[in-house]
Coordinates of C-alpha atoms and ligand atoms in Angstrom, one line a residue:
X1 CA 17.0 -19.4 -29.5
X2 CA 18.2 -18.0 -26.3
X3 CA 16.1 -17.5 -23.1
X4 CA 16.4 -13.7 -23.7
X5 CA 14.5 -14.2 -27.0
X6 CA 11.7 -15.7 -25.1
X7 CA 11.8 -13.8 -21.8
X8 CA 13.4 -10.3 -22.0
X9 CA 15.5 -9.3 -19.1
X10 CA 13.3 -8.4 -16.2
X11 CA 13.5 -4.8 -15.0
X12 CA 13.3 -3.7 -11.5
X13 CA 10.5 -1.4 -10.6
X14 CA 11.8 1.9 -9.2
X15 CA 10.1 4.7 -7.2
X16 CA 11.5 8.3 -7.3
X17 CA 13.1 9.6 -4.2
X18 CA 11.7 13.0 -3.3
X19 CA 13.5 16.1 -2.1
X20 CA 17.0 14.8 -2.9
X21 CA 18.5 18.0 -4.2
X22 CA 18.2 17.2 -7.8
X23 CA 20.2 13.9 -7.5
X24 CA 17.3 12.0 -9.3
X25 CA 17.8 9.0 -7.1
X26 CA 15.3 6.1 -7.4
X27 CA 14.4 3.4 -4.9
X28 CA 14.3 -0.2 -6.3
X29 CA 11.2 -2.1 -5.1
X30 CA 11.9 -5.6 -3.9
X31 CA 8.6 -6.8 -2.3
X32 CA 5.4 -5.2 -1.2
X33 CA 3.9 -6.2 2.2
X34 CA 0.6 -4.8 3.4
X35 CA -1.0 -4.7 6.8
X36 CA -4.7 -5.5 7.2
X37 CA -7.0 -3.6 9.6
X38 CA -4.6 -1.2 11.3
X39 CA -7.1 1.7 12.1
X40 CA -9.9 1.0 14.5
X41 CA -12.6 2.8 12.6
X42 CA -11.7 0.9 9.4
X43 CA -11.8 -2.4 11.2
X44 CA -15.3 -1.5 12.5
X45 CA -16.5 -0.5 9.0
X46 CA -15.4 -3.9 7.7
X47 CA -17.3 -5.7 10.5
X48 CA -14.5 -6.5 12.9
X49 CA -13.7 -5.7 16.5
X50 CA -10.4 -3.8 16.5
X51 CA -9.7 -4.6 20.1
X52 CA -9.5 -8.4 19.7
X53 CA -7.7 -8.9 16.3
X54 CA -4.0 -8.4 15.8
X55 CA -3.1 -6.8 12.4
X56 CA -1.9 -9.3 9.8
X57 CA 0.0 -9.2 6.5
X58 CA -0.6 -9.9 2.9
X59 CA 1.5 -9.1 -0.2
X60 CA 1.4 -7.6 -3.7
X61 CA 3.8 -8.2 -6.5
X62 CA 6.5 -5.5 -6.8
X63 CA 5.4 -4.7 -10.3
X64 CA 2.0 -3.6 -9.1
X65 CA 3.6 -0.3 -8.3
X66 CA 2.6 2.7 -10.5
X67 CA 3.8 6.2 -10.1
X68 CA 2.3 9.6 -9.5
X69 CA 0.3 11.0 -12.4
X70 CA -0.5 7.6 -13.9
X71 CA -3.5 7.1 -16.2
X72 CA -4.7 3.6 -15.4
X73 CA -6.9 1.2 -17.3
X74 CA -9.9 0.1 -15.1
X75 CA -9.1 -3.3 -13.5
X76 CA -10.8 -6.3 -15.0
X77 CA -12.9 -8.9 -13.1
X78 CA -14.4 -6.5 -10.6
X79 CA -17.6 -4.5 -10.1
X80 CA -16.4 -3.1 -6.8
X81 CA -13.0 -1.5 -7.1
X82 CA -12.1 0.2 -3.7
X83 CA -9.5 2.8 -2.7
X84 CA -7.4 2.5 0.5
X85 CA -5.0 5.3 1.2
X86 CA -2.0 4.2 3.3
X87 CA 1.3 5.3 4.7
X88 CA 4.1 3.4 3.0
X89 CA 7.3 2.5 4.8
X90 CA 10.4 2.0 2.6
X91 CA 13.0 -0.3 4.1
X92 CA 16.6 0.7 3.6
X93 CA 18.5 -1.7 5.9
X94 CA 17.7 -5.4 6.1
X95 CA 17.2 -7.4 9.2
X96 CA 15.3 -10.2 10.9
X97 CA 13.7 -10.4 14.3
X98 CA 14.2 -6.6 14.6
X99 CA 13.5 -5.3 18.1
X100 CA 10.8 -2.6 18.3
X101 CA 13.3 -0.1 19.7
X102 CA 15.7 -0.6 16.7
X103 CA 13.0 -0.8 14.0
X104 CA 13.2 2.8 12.8
X105 CA 16.9 2.4 12.1
X106 CA 15.8 0.1 9.2
X107 CA 13.5 2.7 7.5
X108 CA 14.8 4.7 4.6
X109 CA 11.8 6.8 4.0
X110 CA 8.0 7.2 3.7
X111 CA 5.5 7.5 0.8
X112 CA 1.8 7.7 0.2
X113 CA 0.3 4.6 -1.3
X114 CA -3.0 3.3 -2.6
X115 CA -3.9 -0.3 -1.7
X116 CA -6.3 -0.7 -4.6
X117 CA -8.7 -3.6 -3.8
X118 CA -11.1 -5.6 -5.9
X119 CA -13.5 -5.8 -2.9
X120 CA -15.9 -8.3 -4.5
X121 CA -13.1 -10.7 -5.2
X122 CA -11.6 -10.2 -1.7
X123 CA -15.0 -10.7 -0.1
X124 CA -15.7 -14.0 -2.0
X125 CA -12.2 -15.2 -0.9
X126 CA -12.9 -14.4 2.7
X127 CA -16.3 -16.2 2.6
X128 CA -14.8 -19.3 1.1
X129 CA -11.6 -19.3 3.1
X130 CA -9.4 -18.8 0.0
X131 CA -6.4 -16.6 -0.5
X132 CA -6.9 -12.8 -1.1
X133 CA -4.2 -12.6 -3.7
X134 CA -6.3 -11.7 -6.8
X135 CA -8.4 -9.3 -4.8
X136 CA -5.4 -7.4 -3.7
X137 CA -2.3 -8.2 -5.8
X138 CA -3.5 -7.4 -9.3
X139 CA -1.9 -5.3 -12.1
X140 CA -1.3 -1.7 -11.1
X141 CA -2.8 -2.2 -7.7
X142 CA -0.2 -0.3 -5.8
X143 CA 0.1 3.4 -6.8
X144 CA 2.9 4.9 -4.8
X145 CA 4.2 8.5 -4.4
X146 CA 7.9 9.5 -4.5
X147 CA 9.6 8.3 -1.3
X148 CA 10.4 11.1 1.2
X149 CA 13.7 10.2 3.0
X150 CA 13.9 10.0 6.7
X151 CA 17.0 12.1 6.3
X152 CA 14.7 15.0 5.2
X153 CA 11.6 14.6 7.3
X154 CA 12.6 12.3 10.2
X155 CA 10.1 9.8 11.5
X156 CA 6.3 10.1 11.5
X157 CA 3.9 9.3 14.4
X158 CA 1.2 11.8 13.5
X159 CA 0.0 13.9 10.6
X160 CA -3.0 14.1 8.3
X161 CA -3.7 11.2 5.9
X162 CA -6.5 11.7 3.4
X163 CA -7.9 10.7 0.1
X164 CA -10.1 12.5 -2.3
X165 CA -12.1 11.2 -5.3
X166 CA -12.8 13.8 -7.9
X167 CA -12.0 16.4 -5.2
X168 CA -14.5 15.0 -2.7
X169 CA -12.9 13.9 0.6
X170 CA -13.5 10.1 1.2
X171 CA -10.8 9.2 3.8
X172 CA -9.6 11.7 6.4
X173 CA -7.7 10.6 9.5
X174 CA -4.4 11.0 11.4
X175 CA -1.4 8.7 11.5
X176 CA -1.7 8.8 15.3
X177 CA -4.8 6.6 14.8
X178 CA -2.7 3.6 13.7
X179 CA -3.4 0.6 16.0
X180 CA 0.1 -0.7 15.4
X181 CA 2.9 1.9 15.1
X182 CA 5.5 1.8 12.3
X183 CA 8.2 0.3 14.7
X184 CA 5.8 -2.4 15.8
X185 CA 4.9 -3.3 12.2
X186 CA 8.5 -3.5 11.1
X187 CA 9.5 -5.5 14.1
X188 CA 6.6 -7.9 13.8
X189 CA 6.9 -8.5 10.1
X190 CA 10.6 -9.1 10.5
X191 CA 9.8 -12.1 12.7
X192 CA 8.1 -13.8 9.7
X193 CA 10.5 -12.8 6.9
X194 CA 13.9 -11.2 6.8
X195 CA 13.3 -7.7 5.6
X196 CA 15.6 -6.5 2.9
X197 CA 16.5 -3.1 1.3
X198 CA 13.8 -2.2 -1.3
X199 CA 10.9 -3.7 0.6
X200 CA 7.8 -1.5 0.9
X201 CA 5.3 -1.9 3.7
X202 CA 1.8 -0.5 3.2
X203 CA 0.6 0.1 6.8
X204 CA -3.2 -0.1 6.5
X205 CA -6.0 2.2 5.7
X206 CA -8.2 4.5 7.8
X207 CA -12.0 4.4 7.6
X208 CA -13.9 5.7 4.5
X209 CA -12.9 3.1 1.9
X210 CA -15.3 3.1 -1.0
X211 CA -16.0 2.5 -4.7
X212 CA -14.0 3.9 -7.6
X213 CA -15.6 4.3 -11.0
X214 CA -14.5 4.8 -14.6
X215 CA -13.0 8.2 -15.1
X216 CA -12.4 8.9 -11.4
X217 CA -9.4 10.9 -10.2
X218 CA -7.9 9.7 -6.9
X219 CA -5.5 11.9 -4.8
X220 CA -3.9 10.5 -1.7
X221 CA -2.0 12.8 0.6
X222 CA 0.0 12.5 3.9
X223 CA 1.1 15.7 5.6
X224 CA 4.8 16.2 5.2
X225 CA 5.3 13.1 2.9
X226 CA 3.6 14.0 -0.4
X227 CA 0.8 13.1 -2.7
X228 CA -0.1 10.3 -5.2
X229 CA -2.6 11.1 -8.0
X230 CA -4.0 8.6 -10.4
X231 CA -6.9 8.6 -12.8
X232 CA -8.9 5.7 -14.2
X233 CA -9.7 5.7 -17.9
X234 CA -13.3 6.4 -18.7
X235 CA -13.8 3.1 -20.6
X236 CA -12.6 -0.4 -19.9
X237 CA -9.3 -1.1 -21.4
X238 CA -9.1 -3.7 -24.2
X239 CA -5.4 -3.5 -25.0
Ligands
MN301 MN1 -5.0 -1.9 2.9

């Protein structure tokens, strides 16, 4: 028996690249980093003072990514699934200790992501001082739109970011409300880890996070970047 009989060759998760003239390019996902509390109103709604706390990072597994149009089983082990719509930064050029003024040179493009959160598990972890991993990094917890290349749209410092659930607006803000800008996030994260091509960074969510139920349709959108649409199956998945 070979190892391949036991563990089939692992495949790399890939995200489509938008607006590439029909070239059908895809972006391989290496790691997913996420920023906590990066919009003041969201920090306040979670009970924190945005003026005193620097943003911080957590991670999700690369294979938590699912694409636009996915029909998703409802996550297990939660009674409080929450949506968080976020700007996603796709790293195209690696580097460590990247200066803020050079940070945008490392960005390949931008996407719309959903940092799906088992809020009850995250809250229990916070209260007991334990890791957030299973509140944040569960299966299919990172829906992500196609990546819009910088070569097409340039860099983003403002623009509408919003999320609807079954057509009702739940989150509605502007990228200019980010506490830490994209260059600051890329620079700061690169001091902790060497960023590599294929890394995605979810840059934090604006206010309005809330519950998702069986059968809900979520649509996240960022002006000029694109949309991500997912639906949750009406019944809990037993497969
Ligand atoms: Mn988030």
